[in-house]
Coordinates of C-alpha atoms in Angstrom, one line a residue:
X1 CA 69.8 -20.9 25.0
X2 CA 71.3 -22.0 28.2
X3 CA 69.3 -24.0 30.8
X4 CA 68.9 -22.7 34.3
X5 CA 68.5 -24.1 37.7
X6 CA 65.9 -23.1 40.4
X7 CA 65.3 -24.4 43.8
X8 CA 61.8 -25.2 45.3
X9 CA 61.2 -26.1 48.9
X10 CA 59.6 -29.4 49.3
X11 CA 57.2 -30.1 52.4
X12 CA 60.0 -32.3 53.8
X13 CA 62.1 -29.2 54.4
X14 CA 64.7 -29.8 51.7
X15 CA 65.3 -27.7 48.6
X16 CA 64.9 -29.5 45.3
X17 CA 66.9 -28.3 42.2
X18 CA 64.8 -28.1 39.1
X19 CA 66.6 -27.4 35.7
X20 CA 64.4 -25.4 33.4
X21 CA 64.7 -26.2 29.6
X22 CA 65.4 -23.4 27.2
X23 CA 63.7 -22.6 23.8
X24 CA 66.1 -24.7 21.7
X25 CA 65.4 -28.0 23.3
X26 CA 61.7 -27.2 23.6
X27 CA 61.7 -26.3 19.8
X28 CA 63.2 -29.8 19.1
X29 CA 60.6 -31.4 21.1
X30 CA 57.8 -29.5 19.3
X31 CA 59.1 -30.5 15.9
X32 CA 59.2 -34.1 16.9
X33 CA 55.5 -33.9 18.1
X34 CA 54.5 -32.1 15.0
X35 CA 56.0 -35.0 12.8
X36 CA 54.2 -37.5 15.0
X37 CA 50.9 -35.6 14.5
X38 CA 51.3 -35.4 10.8
X39 CA 51.9 -39.2 10.6
X40 CA 48.7 -39.8 12.7
X41 CA 46.8 -37.5 10.4
X42 CA 48.1 -39.3 7.2
X43 CA 47.4 -42.7 8.8
X44 CA 43.8 -41.7 9.8
X45 CA 43.1 -40.3 6.5
X46 CA 44.1 -43.5 4.7
X47 CA 42.4 -45.7 7.2
X48 CA 39.0 -43.8 6.8
X49 CA 39.4 -42.8 3.3
X50 CA 36.7 -45.3 2.0
X51 CA 34.3 -44.8 4.8
X52 CA 32.3 -42.0 3.2
X53 CA 30.6 -39.4 5.3
X54 CA 30.9 -41.5 8.5
X55 CA 34.6 -41.6 8.0
X56 CA 34.8 -37.9 7.4
X57 CA 33.1 -37.3 10.7
X58 CA 35.4 -39.6 12.6
X59 CA 38.4 -38.1 10.9
X60 CA 37.3 -34.5 11.8
X61 CA 36.8 -35.5 15.4
X62 CA 40.2 -37.2 15.5
X63 CA 41.8 -34.0 14.1
X64 CA 40.0 -32.0 16.9
X65 CA 41.2 -34.3 19.6
X66 CA 44.9 -34.3 18.3
X67 CA 44.9 -30.6 17.8
X68 CA 43.7 -29.7 21.4
X69 CA 44.3 -32.8 23.6
X70 CA 47.3 -34.7 22.2
X71 CA 49.7 -33.1 24.6
X72 CA 47.3 -33.1 27.5
X73 CA 46.8 -36.7 27.6
X74 CA 50.4 -37.5 27.4
X75 CA 51.3 -34.9 30.1
X76 CA 48.8 -36.0 32.5
X77 CA 48.6 -39.8 32.2
X78 CA 52.1 -40.7 30.8
X79 CA 54.6 -39.1 33.1
X80 CA 54.4 -35.3 32.1
X81 CA 55.9 -35.6 28.6
X82 CA 54.8 -36.0 25.1
X83 CA 56.8 -38.3 22.8
X84 CA 58.9 -35.3 21.7
X85 CA 59.6 -34.2 25.2
X86 CA 60.5 -37.6 26.4
X87 CA 62.8 -38.2 23.6
X88 CA 64.8 -35.1 24.5
X89 CA 64.6 -35.7 28.3
X90 CA 62.2 -33.0 29.1
X91 CA 59.1 -33.0 31.5
X92 CA 56.3 -30.7 32.4
X93 CA 55.9 -30.0 36.1
X94 CA 54.3 -27.4 38.4
X95 CA 56.6 -24.8 39.7
X96 CA 56.7 -26.6 42.9
X97 CA 58.0 -29.8 41.4
X98 CA 54.9 -31.8 41.6
X99 CA 53.5 -33.5 38.4
X100 CA 51.2 -31.4 36.2
X101 CA 47.5 -31.9 36.7
X102 CA 44.7 -32.1 34.2
X103 CA 43.6 -28.4 34.6
X104 CA 47.1 -27.1 34.4
X105 CA 48.0 -29.1 31.4
X106 CA 44.8 -28.2 29.5
X107 CA 45.4 -24.4 30.4
X108 CA 49.0 -24.4 29.1
X109 CA 48.0 -26.2 25.8
X110 CA 44.9 -24.1 25.2
X111 CA 46.9 -20.8 25.6
X112 CA 49.4 -22.2 23.1
X113 CA 47.1 -20.2 20.5
X114 CA 48.0 -17.0 22.3
X115 CA 51.7 -17.9 22.2
X116 CA 51.4 -18.1 18.5
X117 CA 50.4 -14.6 18.1
X118 CA 50.9 -12.6 16.0
X119 CA 52.8 -15.3 14.0
X120 CA 55.3 -18.0 14.4
X121 CA 54.9 -18.3 18.1
X122 CA 56.6 -14.9 18.5
X123 CA 54.7 -14.0 21.7
X124 CA 55.7 -17.3 23.4
X125 CA 59.3 -16.8 22.4
X126 CA 59.4 -13.4 23.8
X127 CA 57.9 -14.6 27.0
X128 CA 60.5 -17.4 27.4
X129 CA 63.3 -14.9 26.8
X130 CA 62.2 -12.5 29.5
X131 CA 61.3 -15.1 32.0
X132 CA 64.0 -16.7 34.3
X133 CA 62.4 -20.1 33.9
X134 CA 61.8 -19.8 30.2
X135 CA 58.1 -19.9 30.6
X136 CA 55.7 -19.2 27.7
X137 CA 52.3 -17.6 28.2
X138 CA 50.7 -20.9 28.6
X139 CA 53.2 -21.9 31.4
X140 CA 52.5 -18.6 33.1
X141 CA 48.8 -19.0 33.0
X142 CA 49.1 -22.7 34.2
X143 CA 51.8 -22.4 36.8
X144 CA 54.0 -24.9 35.1
X145 CA 57.6 -25.1 33.9
X146 CA 59.3 -27.3 31.4
X147 CA 62.3 -29.0 32.9
X148 CA 65.0 -31.6 32.3
X149 CA 63.9 -35.1 33.3
X150 CA 65.6 -36.2 36.5
X151 CA 67.4 -39.3 35.3
X152 CA 69.9 -41.5 37.3
X153 CA 73.4 -40.2 36.9
X154 CA 76.7 -42.0 37.1
X155 CA 78.4 -42.2 40.5
X156 CA 81.7 -40.4 40.4
X157 CA 84.2 -40.9 43.3
X158 CA 87.3 -39.2 44.3
X159 CA 90.3 -41.5 43.7
X160 CA 91.7 -43.2 46.8
X161 CA 95.0 -41.4 47.1
X162 CA 97.1 -40.1 50.1
X163 CA 95.8 -36.6 51.2
X164 CA 97.8 -33.6 50.5
X165 CA 97.3 -30.3 52.3
X166 CA 96.5 -27.2 50.2
X167 CA 99.4 -24.7 50.4
X168 CA 96.7 -21.9 50.7
X169 CA 93.3 -21.6 52.5
X170 CA 90.4 -22.5 50.2
X171 CA 87.0 -20.9 50.2
X172 CA 83.9 -23.3 50.1
X173 CA 83.3 -22.8 46.4
X174 CA 87.0 -23.5 45.7
X175 CA 86.8 -26.7 47.8
X176 CA 83.6 -27.8 45.9
X177 CA 85.5 -27.1 42.4
X178 CA 88.4 -29.2 43.7
X179 CA 86.1 -32.1 44.4
X180 CA 84.3 -31.9 41.2
X181 CA 87.7 -32.0 39.3
X182 CA 88.7 -35.2 41.3
X183 CA 85.3 -36.8 40.7
X184 CA 85.3 -36.3 36.9
X185 CA 89.0 -36.8 36.3
X186 CA 88.3 -40.3 34.8
X187 CA 85.7 -38.9 32.3
X188 CA 88.2 -36.4 30.5
X189 CA 91.0 -37.0 28.1
X190 CA 94.6 -36.9 29.5
X191 CA 95.2 -33.4 27.6
X192 CA 92.1 -32.0 29.2
X193 CA 92.9 -33.1 32.7
X194 CA 96.4 -31.5 32.5
X195 CA 95.0 -28.3 30.8
X196 CA 92.7 -27.7 33.8
X197 CA 95.4 -28.7 36.2
X198 CA 97.5 -26.0 34.6
X199 CA 94.9 -23.2 35.4
X200 CA 95.5 -23.5 39.1
X201 CA 99.3 -23.1 39.2
X202 CA 99.2 -21.7 42.9
X203 CA 98.1 -25.1 44.0
X204 CA 100.0 -27.3 41.6
X205 CA 103.0 -25.3 40.7
X206 CA 102.6 -26.5 37.1
X207 CA 101.5 -24.5 34.1
X208 CA 100.9 -25.7 30.7
X209 CA 99.6 -28.8 28.9
X210 CA 101.1 -32.3 28.7
X211 CA 99.7 -35.8 27.8
X212 CA 99.1 -37.8 31.0
X213 CA 97.3 -40.9 32.1
X214 CA 94.4 -40.3 34.5
X215 CA 96.3 -42.6 37.1
X216 CA 99.2 -40.0 37.0
X217 CA 101.7 -41.9 34.7
X218 CA 103.2 -39.5 32.2
X219 CA 104.6 -40.6 28.9
X220 CA 105.4 -39.2 25.6
X221 CA 104.0 -40.4 22.2
X222 CA 107.2 -42.4 21.6
X223 CA 107.4 -44.0 25.0
X224 CA 110.3 -41.8 26.2
X225 CA 110.0 -39.9 29.5
X226 CA 108.9 -36.3 29.0
X227 CA 109.8 -33.9 31.9
X228 CA 106.9 -31.7 31.1
X229 CA 104.5 -34.5 31.1
X230 CA 105.9 -35.8 34.3
X231 CA 105.4 -32.4 35.9
X232 CA 101.8 -32.2 34.5
X233 CA 101.1 -35.7 35.9
X234 CA 102.6 -34.6 39.4
X235 CA 100.3 -31.5 39.2
X236 CA 97.3 -33.6 38.5
X237 CA 98.1 -35.9 41.4
X238 CA 98.6 -33.0 43.7
X239 CA 95.0 -31.7 42.9
X240 CA 93.6 -35.2 43.5
X241 CA 95.5 -35.5 46.9
X242 CA 94.2 -32.1 47.9
X243 CA 90.6 -33.2 47.0
X244 CA 91.2 -36.2 49.1
X245 CA 92.4 -34.0 52.0
X246 CA 89.3 -31.7 51.6
X247 CA 87.0 -34.6 51.6
X248 CA 88.8 -36.8 54.1
X249 CA 87.1 -40.1 54.8
X250 CA 83.7 -38.6 55.6
X251 CA 82.0 -38.6 52.2
X252 CA 83.2 -42.0 51.2
X253 CA 82.1 -43.5 54.4
X254 CA 78.7 -41.7 54.3
X255 CA 78.2 -42.9 50.6
X256 CA 79.0 -46.5 51.5
X257 CA 76.8 -46.4 54.5
X258 CA 73.7 -45.2 52.5
X259 CA 74.3 -46.7 49.1
X260 CA 72.0 -49.6 49.7
X261 CA 69.3 -47.3 50.8
X262 CA 69.6 -45.1 47.7
X263 CA 69.5 -48.0 45.5
X264 CA 66.4 -49.3 47.2
X265 CA 64.6 -46.0 46.7
X266 CA 65.8 -46.0 43.0
X267 CA 64.4 -49.3 42.3
X268 CA 61.1 -48.5 44.0
X269 CA 60.8 -45.3 41.9
X270 CA 61.5 -47.2 38.7
X271 CA 58.7 -49.6 39.5
X272 CA 56.3 -46.8 40.4
X273 CA 57.1 -44.7 37.2
X274 CA 56.4 -47.7 35.0
X275 CA 53.5 -49.2 37.0
X276 CA 50.1 -48.1 37.8
X277 CA 49.0 -44.7 39.1
X278 CA 47.7 -46.1 42.3
X279 CA 49.3 -44.8 45.4
X280 CA 49.1 -47.4 48.2
X281 CA 50.9 -45.2 50.6
X282 CA 48.3 -42.5 50.7
X283 CA 47.3 -41.7 54.3
X284 CA 44.5 -43.5 55.8
X285 CA 42.0 -42.0 58.2
X286 CA 43.3 -41.4 61.7
X287 CA 41.1 -44.0 63.1
X288 CA 42.3 -46.6 60.8
X289 CA 45.9 -46.0 61.7
X290 CA 45.5 -46.6 65.4
X291 CA 47.3 -49.6 66.6
X292 CA 45.0 -52.6 67.0
X293 CA 45.2 -56.4 66.8
X294 CA 45.3 -57.4 63.1
X295 CA 45.3 -53.8 61.9
X296 CA 47.3 -52.7 58.9
X297 CA 50.4 -50.6 59.4
X298 CA 50.1 -46.9 59.5
X299 CA 50.3 -45.3 56.1
X300 CA 48.5 -48.1 54.2
X301 CA 44.9 -47.9 53.0
X302 CA 42.2 -49.9 54.8
X303 CA 41.8 -53.1 53.1
X304 CA 45.1 -53.0 51.3
X305 CA 47.7 -55.7 51.9
X306 CA 49.9 -55.3 54.9
X307 CA 52.9 -54.8 52.8
X308 CA 51.4 -52.3 50.3
X309 CA 53.4 -49.3 49.7
X310 CA 56.4 -50.7 51.5
X311 CA 59.9 -50.5 50.2
X312 CA 61.9 -53.3 52.0
X313 CA 61.2 -52.9 55.7
X314 CA 59.9 -49.3 55.4
X315 CA 57.1 -47.5 53.7
X316 CA 57.9 -45.5 50.7
X317 CA 57.2 -42.2 52.4
X318 CA 59.5 -43.0 55.3
X319 CA 62.3 -43.9 52.9
X320 CA 61.6 -40.8 50.8
X321 CA 61.8 -38.5 53.9
X322 CA 65.1 -40.1 55.0
X323 CA 66.7 -39.5 51.6
X324 CA 65.4 -35.8 51.7
X325 CA 67.3 -35.5 55.1
X326 CA 70.4 -37.0 53.5
X327 CA 70.3 -34.6 50.6
X328 CA 70.2 -31.7 53.0
X329 CA 73.2 -33.0 54.9
X330 CA 75.1 -33.6 51.8
X331 CA 74.6 -30.0 50.7
X332 CA 75.7 -28.5 54.1
X333 CA 78.8 -30.6 54.3
X334 CA 79.8 -29.9 50.7
X335 CA 80.2 -33.5 49.7
X336 CA 80.5 -32.5 46.0
X337 CA 78.3 -32.1 43.0
X338 CA 78.0 -35.7 41.9
X339 CA 76.5 -37.1 45.0
X340 CA 74.4 -34.0 45.5
X341 CA 73.1 -34.4 41.9
X342 CA 72.2 -37.9 42.4
X343 CA 70.3 -37.3 45.6
X344 CA 68.5 -34.4 44.2
X345 CA 67.3 -36.4 41.2
X346 CA 66.1 -39.1 43.6
X347 CA 64.3 -36.6 45.7
X348 CA 62.6 -34.9 42.7
X349 CA 61.4 -38.3 41.4
X350 CA 60.2 -39.3 44.8
X351 CA 58.4 -35.8 45.2
X352 CA 56.5 -36.4 42.0
X353 CA 55.4 -39.8 42.8
X354 CA 54.3 -38.8 46.4
X355 CA 52.4 -35.7 45.4
X356 CA 51.1 -36.5 42.0
X357 CA 47.6 -35.8 41.3
X358 CA 44.9 -37.5 39.3
X359 CA 43.0 -36.1 36.4
X360 CA 39.4 -35.5 36.1
X361 CA 37.4 -36.8 39.1
X362 CA 34.2 -38.4 37.6
X363 CA 32.3 -38.0 40.9
X364 CA 32.2 -34.3 40.5
X365 CA 30.6 -34.2 37.1
X366 CA 26.9 -34.6 38.1
X367 CA 27.0 -32.0 40.9
X368 CA 28.7 -29.6 38.4
X369 CA 26.0 -30.1 35.8
X370 CA 23.2 -29.9 38.3
X371 CA 24.1 -26.7 39.9
X372 CA 28.0 -26.0 40.1
X373 CA 28.4 -24.7 36.5
X374 CA 25.4 -22.2 37.1
X375 CA 26.9 -21.0 40.4
X376 CA 30.3 -20.4 38.9
X377 CA 28.7 -18.3 35.9
X378 CA 26.8 -16.3 38.5
X379 CA 30.0 -15.7 40.5
X380 CA 31.5 -14.2 37.3
X381 CA 28.3 -12.2 36.6
X382 CA 30.2 -8.9 35.8
X383 CA 32.5 -10.4 33.1
X384 CA 29.7 -12.4 31.7
X385 CA 27.5 -9.4 31.3
X386 CA 30.5 -7.6 29.7
X387 CA 31.1 -10.4 27.3
X388 CA 27.4 -10.6 26.4
X389 CA 27.3 -6.8 25.8
X390 CA 30.4 -7.1 23.5
X391 CA 28.7 -10.0 21.5
X392 CA 25.2 -8.7 21.4
X393 CA 25.9 -5.0 21.1
X394 CA 27.9 -4.9 17.8
X395 CA 25.6 -7.6 16.4
X396 CA 22.5 -5.6 16.8
X397 CA 24.4 -2.4 15.5
X398 CA 25.5 -4.3 12.4
X399 CA 22.1 -5.9 11.8
X400 CA 20.5 -2.5 11.8
X401 CA 23.1 -1.0 9.6
X402 CA 22.7 -3.8 7.0
X403 CA 18.9 -3.1 7.1
X404 CA 19.6 0.5 6.1
X405 CA 22.6 -0.1 3.9
X406 CA 22.4 -3.7 2.5
X407 CA 25.8 -3.5 0.8
X408 CA 27.5 -3.4 4.4
X409 CA 26.9 -7.3 4.6
X410 CA 29.9 -7.9 2.4
X411 CA 32.1 -6.0 4.8
X412 CA 31.4 -8.7 7.4
X413 CA 31.8 -11.7 5.0
X414 CA 33.0 -12.1 1.4
X415 CA 30.2 -12.0 -1.1
X416 CA 30.6 -15.5 -2.3
X417 CA 30.4 -16.9 1.3
X418 CA 27.4 -14.8 2.2
X419 CA 25.5 -16.0 -1.0
X420 CA 26.4 -19.7 0.0
X421 CA 25.1 -19.2 3.4
X422 CA 22.0 -17.6 2.1
X423 CA 21.3 -20.2 -0.5
X424 CA 21.1 -22.9 2.2
X425 CA 17.8 -21.3 3.5
X426 CA 16.1 -20.7 0.2
X427 CA 13.9 -23.1 -1.9
X428 CA 15.9 -26.1 -2.7
X429 CA 18.7 -25.3 -0.4
X430 CA 20.5 -27.5 2.1
X431 CA 18.0 -26.6 5.0
X432 CA 15.1 -27.7 2.9
X433 CA 16.4 -31.2 2.1
X434 CA 16.9 -34.2 4.3
X435 CA 20.5 -35.5 4.4
X436 CA 21.5 -39.0 5.0
X437 CA 22.6 -40.1 8.5
X438 CA 26.3 -40.4 7.5
X439 CA 26.2 -36.8 6.3
X440 CA 24.5 -35.6 9.4
X441 CA 27.4 -37.4 11.4
X442 CA 30.0 -35.6 9.2
X443 CA 28.5 -32.2 10.1
X444 CA 28.5 -33.1 13.7
X445 CA 32.3 -33.6 13.5
X446 CA 32.8 -30.3 11.6
X447 CA 30.6 -28.3 14.1
X448 CA 32.4 -29.7 17.0
X449 CA 35.8 -28.8 15.6
X450 CA 34.7 -25.4 14.4
X451 CA 32.7 -24.2 17.4
X452 CA 34.8 -25.7 20.3
X453 CA 38.0 -24.3 18.7
X454 CA 36.5 -21.0 18.4
X455 CA 35.6 -21.1 22.1
X456 CA 39.1 -22.3 23.0
X457 CA 40.8 -19.5 21.1
X458 CA 38.4 -17.0 22.5
X459 CA 39.5 -18.2 26.0
X460 CA 43.2 -18.2 25.1
X461 CA 43.2 -14.9 23.4
X462 CA 42.4 -13.3 26.8
X463 CA 45.9 -13.8 28.0
X464 CA 47.0 -11.0 25.7
X465 CA 45.5 -8.3 27.9
X466 CA 41.8 -9.4 26.9
X467 CA 42.4 -8.2 23.2
X468 CA 42.0 -11.7 21.7
X469 CA 38.7 -12.4 23.6
X470 CA 37.5 -8.8 22.8
X471 CA 38.1 -9.5 19.0
X472 CA 36.5 -12.8 18.9
X473 CA 33.3 -11.7 20.6
X474 CA 33.0 -8.5 18.5
X475 CA 33.8 -10.3 15.4
X476 CA 31.3 -13.2 15.8
X477 CA 28.5 -10.7 17.0
X478 CA 29.2 -8.5 13.8
X479 CA 29.1 -11.6 11.5
X480 CA 26.0 -13.0 13.2
X481 CA 24.1 -9.7 12.9
X482 CA 25.2 -9.2 9.2
X483 CA 24.0 -12.7 8.3
X484 CA 20.7 -12.5 10.0
X485 CA 19.9 -9.1 8.6
X486 CA 20.9 -10.1 5.1
X487 CA 18.8 -13.2 5.1
X488 CA 15.7 -11.3 6.5
X489 CA 16.0 -8.9 3.5
X490 CA 16.0 -11.7 1.0
X491 CA 12.9 -13.2 2.7
X492 CA 14.3 -16.6 4.1
X493 CA 14.2 -15.4 7.6
X494 CA 11.5 -18.0 8.8
X495 CA 13.6 -20.9 7.5
X496 CA 16.7 -19.5 8.9
X497 CA 15.4 -18.8 12.5
X498 CA 13.7 -22.3 12.6
X499 CA 17.2 -23.7 11.8
X500 CA 19.3 -21.7 14.2
X501 CA 17.1 -21.1 17.2
X502 CA 17.4 -24.6 18.6
X503 CA 21.2 -25.0 18.8
X504 CA 21.6 -21.2 19.2
X505 CA 20.4 -21.4 22.8
X506 CA 23.6 -23.4 23.7
X507 CA 26.0 -22.3 21.0
X508 CA 25.7 -18.5 21.4
X509 CA 25.6 -18.7 25.2
X510 CA 28.7 -20.8 25.3
X511 CA 30.6 -18.4 23.0
X512 CA 29.7 -15.6 25.4
X513 CA 30.7 -17.5 28.4
X514 CA 34.0 -18.4 26.6
X515 CA 34.6 -14.7 26.0
X516 CA 33.9 -14.1 29.7
X517 CA 36.6 -16.5 30.6
X518 CA 39.1 -14.8 28.3
X519 CA 38.2 -11.4 29.7
X520 CA 38.7 -12.7 33.2
X521 CA 42.3 -13.6 32.1
X522 CA 42.8 -10.2 30.6
X523 CA 41.6 -8.4 33.8
X524 CA 44.0 -10.6 35.8
X525 CA 46.9 -9.2 33.6
X526 CA 45.7 -5.6 33.5
X527 CA 44.7 -5.2 37.2
X528 CA 46.5 -8.0 39.2
X529 CA 45.8 -6.1 42.5
X530 CA 48.2 -7.1 45.3
X531 CA 49.4 -10.2 43.5
X532 CA 52.1 -10.5 40.9
X533 CA 50.7 -10.7 37.3
X534 CA 51.9 -14.3 37.0
X535 CA 50.2 -15.2 40.2
X536 CA 46.9 -13.2 39.3
X537 CA 46.8 -15.0 35.9
X538 CA 47.3 -18.4 37.4
X539 CA 44.5 -17.8 40.0
X540 CA 42.2 -16.5 37.1
X541 CA 43.0 -19.5 34.9
X542 CA 42.2 -22.0 37.6
X543 CA 38.9 -20.2 38.4
X544 CA 37.7 -20.1 34.8
X545 CA 38.7 -23.5 33.6
X546 CA 35.6 -25.2 35.2
X547 CA 33.4 -22.7 33.2
X548 CA 35.5 -23.9 30.1
X549 CA 34.4 -27.5 30.8
X550 CA 30.7 -26.4 31.0
X551 CA 31.2 -24.4 27.6
X552 CA 32.6 -27.5 25.9
X553 CA 29.8 -29.6 27.1
X554 CA 27.2 -26.9 25.8
X555 CA 28.9 -26.8 22.5
X556 CA 28.7 -30.5 22.1
X557 CA 24.9 -30.4 22.8
X558 CA 24.7 -27.6 20.2
X559 CA 26.6 -29.7 17.7
X560 CA 24.2 -32.6 18.2
X561 CA 21.1 -30.4 17.9
X562 CA 22.4 -28.6 14.8
X563 CA 23.5 -31.9 13.1
X564 CA 20.5 -34.1 13.8
X565 CA 17.5 -31.8 14.8
X566 CA 17.8 -28.4 13.0
X567 CA 18.0 -30.0 9.5
X568 CA 15.2 -32.4 10.1
X569 CA 12.0 -32.1 8.1
X570 CA 9.7 -34.3 10.3
X571 CA 9.0 -31.0 12.5
X572 CA 7.5 -28.0 10.9
X573 CA 9.2 -24.6 11.0
X574 CA 6.7 -23.4 13.6
X575 CA 7.4 -26.5 15.8
X576 CA 11.0 -25.8 15.7
X577 CA 10.6 -22.2 16.6
X578 CA 8.5 -23.4 19.7
X579 CA 11.1 -25.9 20.8
X580 CA 13.9 -23.4 20.3
X581 CA 12.1 -20.8 22.4
X582 CA 11.6 -23.5 25.1
X583 CA 15.3 -24.3 24.9
X584 CA 16.3 -20.6 25.3
X585 CA 14.0 -20.3 28.3
X586 CA 15.4 -23.4 29.9
X587 CA 19.1 -22.3 29.3
X588 CA 18.4 -18.9 30.9
X589 CA 16.3 -20.4 33.8
X590 CA 19.2 -22.9 34.5
X591 CA 21.9 -20.2 34.8
X592 CA 19.4 -18.1 37.0
X593 CA 18.0 -20.7 39.4
X594 CA 20.3 -23.8 39.2
X595 CA 22.4 -24.4 42.4
X596 CA 20.7 -21.9 44.6
X597 CA 20.5 -22.9 48.1
X598 CA 16.9 -22.3 49.4
X599 CA 16.5 -21.3 52.9
X600 CA 13.7 -23.1 55.0

């Protein structure tokens, strides 16, 4: 697939060209990352092989982290690219050219599950083929684009030759093509240069192909003068002369005048890209920027060194804005692709450094837990209620049906799986034995991997018109109802409910909330309102991701309870039922009352 170029307008008033990467190059990056993951899995397995149940728990948690967060950590904290993308010169950006944030990276990688549907990443491939920026479903939901990394390009110059006036008037695009030919002349073979010159016979008066040196000296393979080669050399020289006439002395003098400035910015960007994420040029409060004896210069943080954020004699933002202005001038004056490409790459790199965002802000965690999470759940009360109905309704119907027709239980789960689950709650089963601490930790890793992965897939499935979320909610409800009803019939219900009631308050509620997040994405696609579907989906994803943070936290709490409390024998079944009822009451009270502002 070919790559494409799109332009975004920066706050400095200049358009930045971003070259979106196509499916082929992205497939290559994905294969490299998959190979790295496999190597990490094999290495971790060998390292933890002899660690028993503790090693199994650590290995499963490592698998979970690699599966869901491997690309997120690289994209947010290491320049917007996983190792695979970096090796092929790709980088993930927001559509406005700014570096990808934690939330956006998380959304695009969670929705990768939906891109896989129905198999082999077919949905993602179709999405890339119909989108002008080659965005898969995850990119649409996150507002991101995978682009070519803005590397420093070679500086091409038009050879210094006497100007030749073109025999015909040239349009601006024709002038630009002429400049590009002269700039890149030294990078082609002699045959290629003559071949291209032969395509513009009205300008050169020469058609055909001949071997010619790039400085215009024609020769034959045996060292004897070749009239055709001499004519081709003359045609190439005329084209270069015409490019010199079009360009005049303006571009060269402009380039020489600002070359030191561009190199200064390039060196500063190199240091920033390989240094810390601290931004010493961030604007300080207005009061701190007022001139005063001994005050730091404007544009530095209070308490920072006086030269922090400075590049030479100017601050980085000042130098960046100046180069943005120069890029606009170069484009308007048609100074050629090479110089424009170089400045565009400088501006794009500077844009990413100036406007990059941090990841998760720790200061917001406590207010979110104390009330922000509950407020967000209440703000989505309708989709939460719909998700609860889709989960509880089919579960109750299935439970009632199994009570009447017990054989229906095997329609929800295979018979051997159903018997294995039932056996855990019978006399001598797993729920009646006290496991070792290492085994409990191994269970904790398995519960985290399984339950959080289900929640993430339930969320991601909502991108496909809500169908994926609908399926996971109904399916999990049906399975839960069938298992509960079957165990009740065989008489192990007291042990079963004593085991599940404690962690169920967090786990089942979290699955419902994950389904609500997915349904919210589906509604954004089905009923976007006045917005375009892509913008509606982006807004819904950003609004629901904080809910997903809370869901993940709840599932970790559920895994801890299910691993270390539910199987314990120190507390009787009656005591566990009482504690579980209290946990259910606490969870419901939290989402009902937490975060409300009480009027005096």
